[in-house]
mmCIF file with all atom_site columns, C-alpha atoms in Angstrom:
data_model
loop_
_atom_site.group_PDB
_atom_site.id
_atom_site.type_symbol
_atom_site.label_atom_id
_atom_site.label_alt_id
_atom_site.label_comp_id
_atom_site.label_asym_id
_atom_site.label_entity_id
_atom_site.label_seq_id
_atom_site.pdbx_PDB_ins_code
_atom_site.Cartn_x
_atom_site.Cartn_y
_atom_site.Cartn_z
_atom_site.occupancy
_atom_site.B_iso_or_equiv
_atom_site.pdbx_formal_charge
_atom_site.auth_seq_id
_atom_site.auth_comp_id
_atom_site.auth_asym_id
_atom_site.auth_atom_id
_atom_site.pdbx_PDB_model_num
ATOM 1   C CA . MET A 1 1   ? -20.502 -40.172 -8.223  1.00 63.00 ? 28  MET A CA 1
ATOM 2   C CA . THR A 1 2   ? -17.883 -38.491 -6.062  1.00 66.00 ? 29  THR A CA 1
ATOM 3   C CA . THR A 1 3   ? -18.166 -34.993 -4.749  1.00 64.00 ? 30  THR A CA 1
ATOM 4   C CA . PRO A 1 4   ? -15.152 -32.743 -4.928  1.00 63.00 ? 31  PRO A CA 1
ATOM 5   C CA . VAL A 1 5   ? -13.482 -32.007 -1.604  1.00 57.00 ? 32  VAL A CA 1
ATOM 6   C CA . LEU A 1 6   ? -13.353 -28.302 -0.918  1.00 56.00 ? 33  LEU A CA 1
ATOM 7   C CA . THR A 1 7   ? -10.324 -27.149 0.988   1.00 66.00 ? 34  THR A CA 1
ATOM 8   C CA . THR A 1 8   ? -10.167 -23.899 2.829   1.00 79.00 ? 35  THR A CA 1
ATOM 9   C CA . THR A 1 9   ? -7.412  -21.581 1.684   1.00 89.00 ? 36  THR A CA 1
ATOM 10  C CA . TYR A 1 10  ? -6.000  -18.443 3.205   1.00 93.00 ? 37  TYR A CA 1
ATOM 11  C CA . ASN A 1 11  ? -5.624  -16.648 -0.119  1.00 94.00 ? 38  ASN A CA 1
ATOM 12  C CA . PHE A 1 12  ? -8.241  -13.982 0.616   1.00 94.00 ? 39  PHE A CA 1
ATOM 13  C CA . THR A 1 13  ? -6.638  -13.370 4.005   1.00 95.00 ? 40  THR A CA 1
ATOM 14  C CA . ALA A 1 14  ? -3.269  -12.975 2.278   1.00 95.00 ? 41  ALA A CA 1
ATOM 15  C CA . TYR A 1 15  ? -4.689  -10.334 -0.055  1.00 95.00 ? 42  TYR A CA 1
ATOM 16  C CA . MET A 1 16  ? -6.327  -8.465  2.824   1.00 96.00 ? 43  MET A CA 1
ATOM 17  C CA . ILE A 1 17  ? -3.029  -8.376  4.725   1.00 97.00 ? 44  ILE A CA 1
ATOM 18  C CA . TYR A 1 18  ? -0.767  -7.720  1.725   1.00 97.00 ? 45  TYR A CA 1
ATOM 19  C CA . LEU A 1 19  ? -2.606  -4.767  0.175   1.00 97.00 ? 46  LEU A CA 1
ATOM 20  C CA . PRO A 1 20  ? -2.712  -2.415  3.185   1.00 97.00 ? 47  PRO A CA 1
ATOM 21  C CA . ILE A 1 21  ? 0.921   -3.165  4.041   1.00 97.00 ? 48  ILE A CA 1
ATOM 22  C CA . VAL A 1 22  ? 2.328   -2.458  0.565   1.00 97.00 ? 49  VAL A CA 1
ATOM 23  C CA . ILE A 1 23  ? 0.190   0.642   0.147   1.00 96.00 ? 50  ILE A CA 1
ATOM 24  C CA . ALA A 1 24  ? 1.258   1.940   3.569   1.00 97.00 ? 51  ALA A CA 1
ATOM 25  C CA . LEU A 1 25  ? 4.922   1.199   2.786   1.00 96.00 ? 52  LEU A CA 1
ATOM 26  C CA . THR A 1 26  ? 4.635   3.035   -0.526  1.00 96.00 ? 53  THR A CA 1
ATOM 27  C CA . VAL A 1 27  ? 3.009   6.066   1.093   1.00 96.00 ? 54  VAL A CA 1
ATOM 28  C CA . LEU A 1 28  ? 5.546   6.202   3.947   1.00 95.00 ? 55  LEU A CA 1
ATOM 29  C CA . VAL A 1 29  ? 8.561   5.909   1.645   1.00 94.00 ? 56  VAL A CA 1
ATOM 30  C CA . SER A 1 30  ? 7.065   8.438   -0.755  1.00 93.00 ? 57  SER A CA 1
ATOM 31  C CA . GLN A 1 31  ? 6.351   10.972  2.003   1.00 93.00 ? 58  GLN A CA 1
ATOM 32  C CA . PHE A 1 32  ? 9.864   10.596  3.406   1.00 93.00 ? 59  PHE A CA 1
ATOM 33  C CA . LEU A 1 33  ? 11.589  10.759  0.027   1.00 90.00 ? 60  LEU A CA 1
ATOM 34  C CA . PHE A 1 34  ? 9.704   13.704  -1.391  1.00 90.00 ? 61  PHE A CA 1
ATOM 35  C CA . LYS A 1 35  ? 9.662   15.717  1.821   1.00 91.00 ? 62  LYS A CA 1
ATOM 36  C CA . ASN A 1 36  ? 13.454  15.537  1.868   1.00 89.00 ? 63  ASN A CA 1
ATOM 37  C CA . SER A 1 37  ? 13.914  16.022  -1.883  1.00 88.00 ? 64  SER A CA 1
ATOM 38  C CA . LYS A 1 38  ? 12.539  19.575  -1.857  1.00 88.00 ? 65  LYS A CA 1
ATOM 39  C CA . THR A 1 39  ? 16.015  20.961  -1.188  1.00 87.00 ? 66  THR A CA 1
ATOM 40  C CA . PHE A 1 40  ? 17.440  19.102  -4.174  1.00 85.00 ? 67  PHE A CA 1
ATOM 41  C CA . MET A 1 41  ? 14.637  20.311  -6.421  1.00 89.00 ? 68  MET A CA 1
ATOM 42  C CA . ILE A 1 42  ? 15.083  23.933  -5.366  1.00 89.00 ? 69  ILE A CA 1
ATOM 43  C CA . ASP A 1 43  ? 18.802  23.670  -6.193  1.00 86.00 ? 70  ASP A CA 1
ATOM 44  C CA . ILE A 1 44  ? 18.102  21.934  -9.501  1.00 87.00 ? 71  ILE A CA 1
ATOM 45  C CA . PHE A 1 45  ? 15.675  24.683  -10.548 1.00 88.00 ? 72  PHE A CA 1
ATOM 46  C CA . HIS A 1 46  ? 17.957  27.536  -9.378  1.00 87.00 ? 73  HIS A CA 1
ATOM 47  C CA . GLN A 1 47  ? 15.829  28.679  -6.418  1.00 89.00 ? 74  GLN A CA 1
ATOM 48  C CA . LYS A 1 48  ? 12.589  28.780  -8.464  1.00 91.00 ? 75  LYS A CA 1
ATOM 49  C CA . LYS A 1 49  ? 10.468  27.276  -5.708  1.00 93.00 ? 76  LYS A CA 1
ATOM 50  C CA . ASP A 1 50  ? 7.189   27.084  -7.649  1.00 94.00 ? 77  ASP A CA 1
ATOM 51  C CA . ILE A 1 51  ? 8.702   25.000  -10.476 1.00 92.00 ? 78  ILE A CA 1
ATOM 52  C CA . ALA A 1 52  ? 10.653  22.865  -7.994  1.00 91.00 ? 79  ALA A CA 1
ATOM 53  C CA . MET A 1 53  ? 7.544   22.042  -5.931  1.00 93.00 ? 80  MET A CA 1
ATOM 54  C CA . ALA A 1 54  ? 5.445   21.323  -9.021  1.00 93.00 ? 81  ALA A CA 1
ATOM 55  C CA . THR A 1 55  ? 8.097   18.964  -10.371 1.00 91.00 ? 82  THR A CA 1
ATOM 56  C CA . ASN A 1 56  ? 8.456   17.319  -6.968  1.00 91.00 ? 83  ASN A CA 1
ATOM 57  C CA . SER A 1 57  ? 4.687   16.692  -6.892  1.00 93.00 ? 84  SER A CA 1
ATOM 58  C CA . LEU A 1 58  ? 4.816   15.119  -10.337 1.00 92.00 ? 85  LEU A CA 1
ATOM 59  C CA . PHE A 1 59  ? 7.674   12.857  -9.245  1.00 90.00 ? 86  PHE A CA 1
ATOM 60  C CA . LYS A 1 60  ? 5.631   11.875  -6.201  1.00 93.00 ? 87  LYS A CA 1
ATOM 61  C CA . ILE A 1 61  ? 2.575   10.929  -8.270  1.00 94.00 ? 88  ILE A CA 1
ATOM 62  C CA . GLY A 1 62  ? 4.770   8.931   -10.645 1.00 93.00 ? 89  GLY A CA 1
ATOM 63  C CA . PHE A 1 63  ? 6.363   7.166   -7.670  1.00 93.00 ? 90  PHE A CA 1
ATOM 64  C CA . TYR A 1 64  ? 2.913   6.231   -6.326  1.00 95.00 ? 91  TYR A CA 1
ATOM 65  C CA . LEU A 1 65  ? 1.672   4.976   -9.690  1.00 96.00 ? 92  LEU A CA 1
ATOM 66  C CA . LEU A 1 66  ? 4.774   2.957   -10.460 1.00 95.00 ? 93  LEU A CA 1
ATOM 67  C CA . ASN A 1 67  ? 5.094   1.315   -7.055  1.00 96.00 ? 94  ASN A CA 1
ATOM 68  C CA . ILE A 1 68  ? 1.433   0.623   -6.317  1.00 96.00 ? 95  ILE A CA 1
ATOM 69  C CA . GLY A 1 69  ? 1.069   -0.664  -9.875  1.00 96.00 ? 96  GLY A CA 1
ATOM 70  C CA . PHE A 1 70  ? 3.995   -3.024  -9.341  1.00 96.00 ? 97  PHE A CA 1
ATOM 71  C CA . ALA A 1 71  ? 2.563   -4.170  -5.998  1.00 96.00 ? 98  ALA A CA 1
ATOM 72  C CA . LEU A 1 72  ? -0.719  -5.010  -7.730  1.00 95.00 ? 99  LEU A CA 1
ATOM 73  C CA . CYS A 1 73  ? 1.068   -6.852  -10.548 1.00 95.00 ? 100 CYS A CA 1
ATOM 74  C CA . ILE A 1 74  ? 2.831   -9.212  -8.134  1.00 94.00 ? 101 ILE A CA 1
ATOM 75  C CA . ILE A 1 75  ? -0.186  -9.799  -5.868  1.00 92.00 ? 102 ILE A CA 1
ATOM 76  C CA . GLU A 1 76  ? -0.991  -13.355 -6.927  1.00 92.00 ? 103 GLU A CA 1
ATOM 77  C CA . PHE A 1 77  ? -0.832  -16.002 -4.183  1.00 90.00 ? 104 PHE A CA 1
ATOM 78  C CA . PHE A 1 78  ? -1.119  -19.741 -4.902  1.00 90.00 ? 105 PHE A CA 1
ATOM 79  C CA . GLN A 1 79  ? -3.089  -22.230 -2.787  1.00 90.00 ? 106 GLN A CA 1
ATOM 80  C CA . ILE A 1 80  ? -2.227  -21.132 0.727   1.00 94.00 ? 107 ILE A CA 1
ATOM 81  C CA . GLU A 1 81  ? -3.642  -23.935 2.876   1.00 93.00 ? 108 GLU A CA 1
ATOM 82  C CA . THR A 1 82  ? -1.979  -23.404 6.255   1.00 94.00 ? 109 THR A CA 1
ATOM 83  C CA . VAL A 1 83  ? -1.189  -20.439 8.452   1.00 95.00 ? 110 VAL A CA 1
ATOM 84  C CA . GLU A 1 84  ? 2.495   -21.302 8.182   1.00 96.00 ? 111 GLU A CA 1
ATOM 85  C CA . ARG A 1 85  ? 2.339   -21.051 4.378   1.00 95.00 ? 112 ARG A CA 1
ATOM 86  C CA . LEU A 1 86  ? 0.406   -17.787 4.738   1.00 96.00 ? 113 LEU A CA 1
ATOM 87  C CA . VAL A 1 87  ? 3.209   -16.278 6.819   1.00 97.00 ? 114 VAL A CA 1
ATOM 88  C CA . VAL A 1 88  ? 5.884   -17.544 4.414   1.00 96.00 ? 115 VAL A CA 1
ATOM 89  C CA . ALA A 1 89  ? 4.025   -16.301 1.327   1.00 96.00 ? 116 ALA A CA 1
ATOM 90  C CA . LEU A 1 90  ? 3.406   -12.879 2.878   1.00 97.00 ? 117 LEU A CA 1
ATOM 91  C CA . SER A 1 91  ? 7.033   -12.635 4.008   1.00 97.00 ? 118 SER A CA 1
ATOM 92  C CA . LYS A 1 92  ? 8.278   -13.352 0.499   1.00 96.00 ? 119 LYS A CA 1
ATOM 93  C CA . LYS A 1 93  ? 5.871   -10.939 -1.199  1.00 96.00 ? 120 LYS A CA 1
ATOM 94  C CA . ILE A 1 94  ? 6.248   -8.090  1.277   1.00 97.00 ? 121 ILE A CA 1
ATOM 95  C CA . GLY A 1 95  ? 10.007  -8.633  1.601   1.00 97.00 ? 122 GLY A CA 1
ATOM 96  C CA . GLY A 1 96  ? 10.453  -8.652  -2.166  1.00 96.00 ? 123 GLY A CA 1
ATOM 97  C CA . PHE A 1 97  ? 8.332   -5.533  -2.503  1.00 97.00 ? 124 PHE A CA 1
ATOM 98  C CA . SER A 1 98  ? 10.318  -3.814  0.260   1.00 96.00 ? 125 SER A CA 1
ATOM 99  C CA . ILE A 1 99  ? 13.570  -4.549  -1.566  1.00 97.00 ? 126 ILE A CA 1
ATOM 100 C CA . TYR A 1 100 ? 12.069  -3.210  -4.804  1.00 96.00 ? 127 TYR A CA 1
ATOM 101 C CA . LEU A 1 101 ? 10.795  -0.102  -2.994  1.00 95.00 ? 128 LEU A CA 1
ATOM 102 C CA . GLY A 1 102 ? 14.225  0.505   -1.474  1.00 94.00 ? 129 GLY A CA 1
ATOM 103 C CA . LEU A 1 103 ? 15.842  0.244   -4.906  1.00 95.00 ? 130 LEU A CA 1
ATOM 104 C CA . MET A 1 104 ? 13.299  2.695   -6.321  1.00 93.00 ? 131 MET A CA 1
ATOM 105 C CA . MET A 1 105 ? 14.028  5.114   -3.492  1.00 91.00 ? 132 MET A CA 1
ATOM 106 C CA . LEU A 1 106 ? 17.773  4.873   -4.165  1.00 93.00 ? 133 LEU A CA 1
ATOM 107 C CA . LEU A 1 107 ? 17.187  5.378   -7.896  1.00 92.00 ? 134 LEU A CA 1
ATOM 108 C CA . ASN A 1 108 ? 15.183  8.530   -7.182  1.00 89.00 ? 135 ASN A CA 1
ATOM 109 C CA . LEU A 1 109 ? 17.882  9.772   -4.829  1.00 88.00 ? 136 LEU A CA 1
ATOM 110 C CA . LEU A 1 110 ? 20.531  9.185   -7.514  1.00 91.00 ? 137 LEU A CA 1
ATOM 111 C CA . LEU A 1 111 ? 18.410  11.113  -10.009 1.00 88.00 ? 138 LEU A CA 1
ATOM 112 C CA . PHE A 1 112 ? 18.074  14.015  -7.564  1.00 86.00 ? 139 PHE A CA 1
ATOM 113 C CA . LEU A 1 113 ? 21.824  14.022  -6.896  1.00 88.00 ? 140 LEU A CA 1
ATOM 114 C CA . LYS A 1 114 ? 22.621  13.895  -10.612 1.00 90.00 ? 141 LYS A CA 1
ATOM 115 C CA . GLY A 1 115 ? 20.195  16.743  -11.315 1.00 86.00 ? 142 GLY A CA 1
ATOM 116 C CA . ARG A 1 116 ? 21.664  18.818  -8.511  1.00 86.00 ? 143 ARG A CA 1
ATOM 117 C CA . LYS A 1 117 ? 25.214  18.192  -9.749  1.00 88.00 ? 144 LYS A CA 1
ATOM 118 C CA . HIS A 1 118 ? 24.203  19.183  -13.282 1.00 87.00 ? 145 HIS A CA 1
ATOM 119 C CA . ALA A 1 119 ? 22.531  22.363  -11.977 1.00 85.00 ? 146 ALA A CA 1
ATOM 120 C CA . MET A 1 120 ? 25.595  23.287  -9.908  1.00 84.00 ? 147 MET A CA 1
ATOM 121 C CA . ASN A 1 121 ? 27.923  22.763  -12.897 1.00 86.00 ? 148 ASN A CA 1
ATOM 122 C CA . LYS A 1 122 ? 25.674  24.899  -15.079 1.00 81.00 ? 149 LYS A CA 1
ATOM 123 C CA . GLU A 1 123 ? 25.637  27.606  -12.415 1.00 76.00 ? 150 GLU A CA 1
ATOM 124 C CA . LYS A 1 124 ? 29.456  27.574  -12.212 1.00 78.00 ? 151 LYS A CA 1
ATOM 125 C CA . LEU A 1 125 ? 29.721  27.886  -16.010 1.00 77.00 ? 152 LEU A CA 1
ATOM 126 C CA . THR A 1 126 ? 27.304  30.827  -15.989 1.00 73.00 ? 153 THR A CA 1
ATOM 127 C CA . ASP A 1 127 ? 29.211  32.539  -13.171 1.00 70.00 ? 154 ASP A CA 1
ATOM 128 C CA . HIS A 1 128 ? 32.507  31.946  -14.965 1.00 69.00 ? 155 HIS A CA 1
ATOM 129 C CA . GLU A 1 129 ? 31.128  33.429  -18.222 1.00 69.00 ? 156 GLU A CA 1
ATOM 130 C CA . ASN A 1 130 ? 29.867  36.501  -16.362 1.00 67.00 ? 157 ASN A CA 1
ATOM 131 C CA . ILE A 1 131 ? 33.301  37.089  -14.816 1.00 69.00 ? 158 ILE A CA 1
ATOM 132 C CA . ASP A 1 132 ? 35.031  36.869  -18.229 1.00 58.00 ? 159 ASP A CA 1
ATOM 133 C CA . ILE A 1 133 ? 32.786  39.552  -19.732 1.00 58.00 ? 160 ILE A CA 1
#
């Protein structure tokens, strides 16, 4: 009867390194994005600061949920048996997540710019109608 050989893996270590990094990245990007998007939101909602800030907070919560949820979905590591493989696996996961997070930030920025442009066009139409009357 042979006994199975147990090999030590670094999978748990990978999870304990990966999780705090992706959560911290998500929080930092979110804070930066939504701190700077207040101006866009105020323009989009025609200087109605209370609605703009409420909407900005909802966007922020959605950003957290979407990105942390994605980070948890891609968390799986396979048989990491050496420190070298640990570093490579973490680099791939964290690098891939960083690229995804950057794309999400750009998508949000595009949405803010599009909303602002729409609000400005609507404001110009309203001003033009008021002048004609």
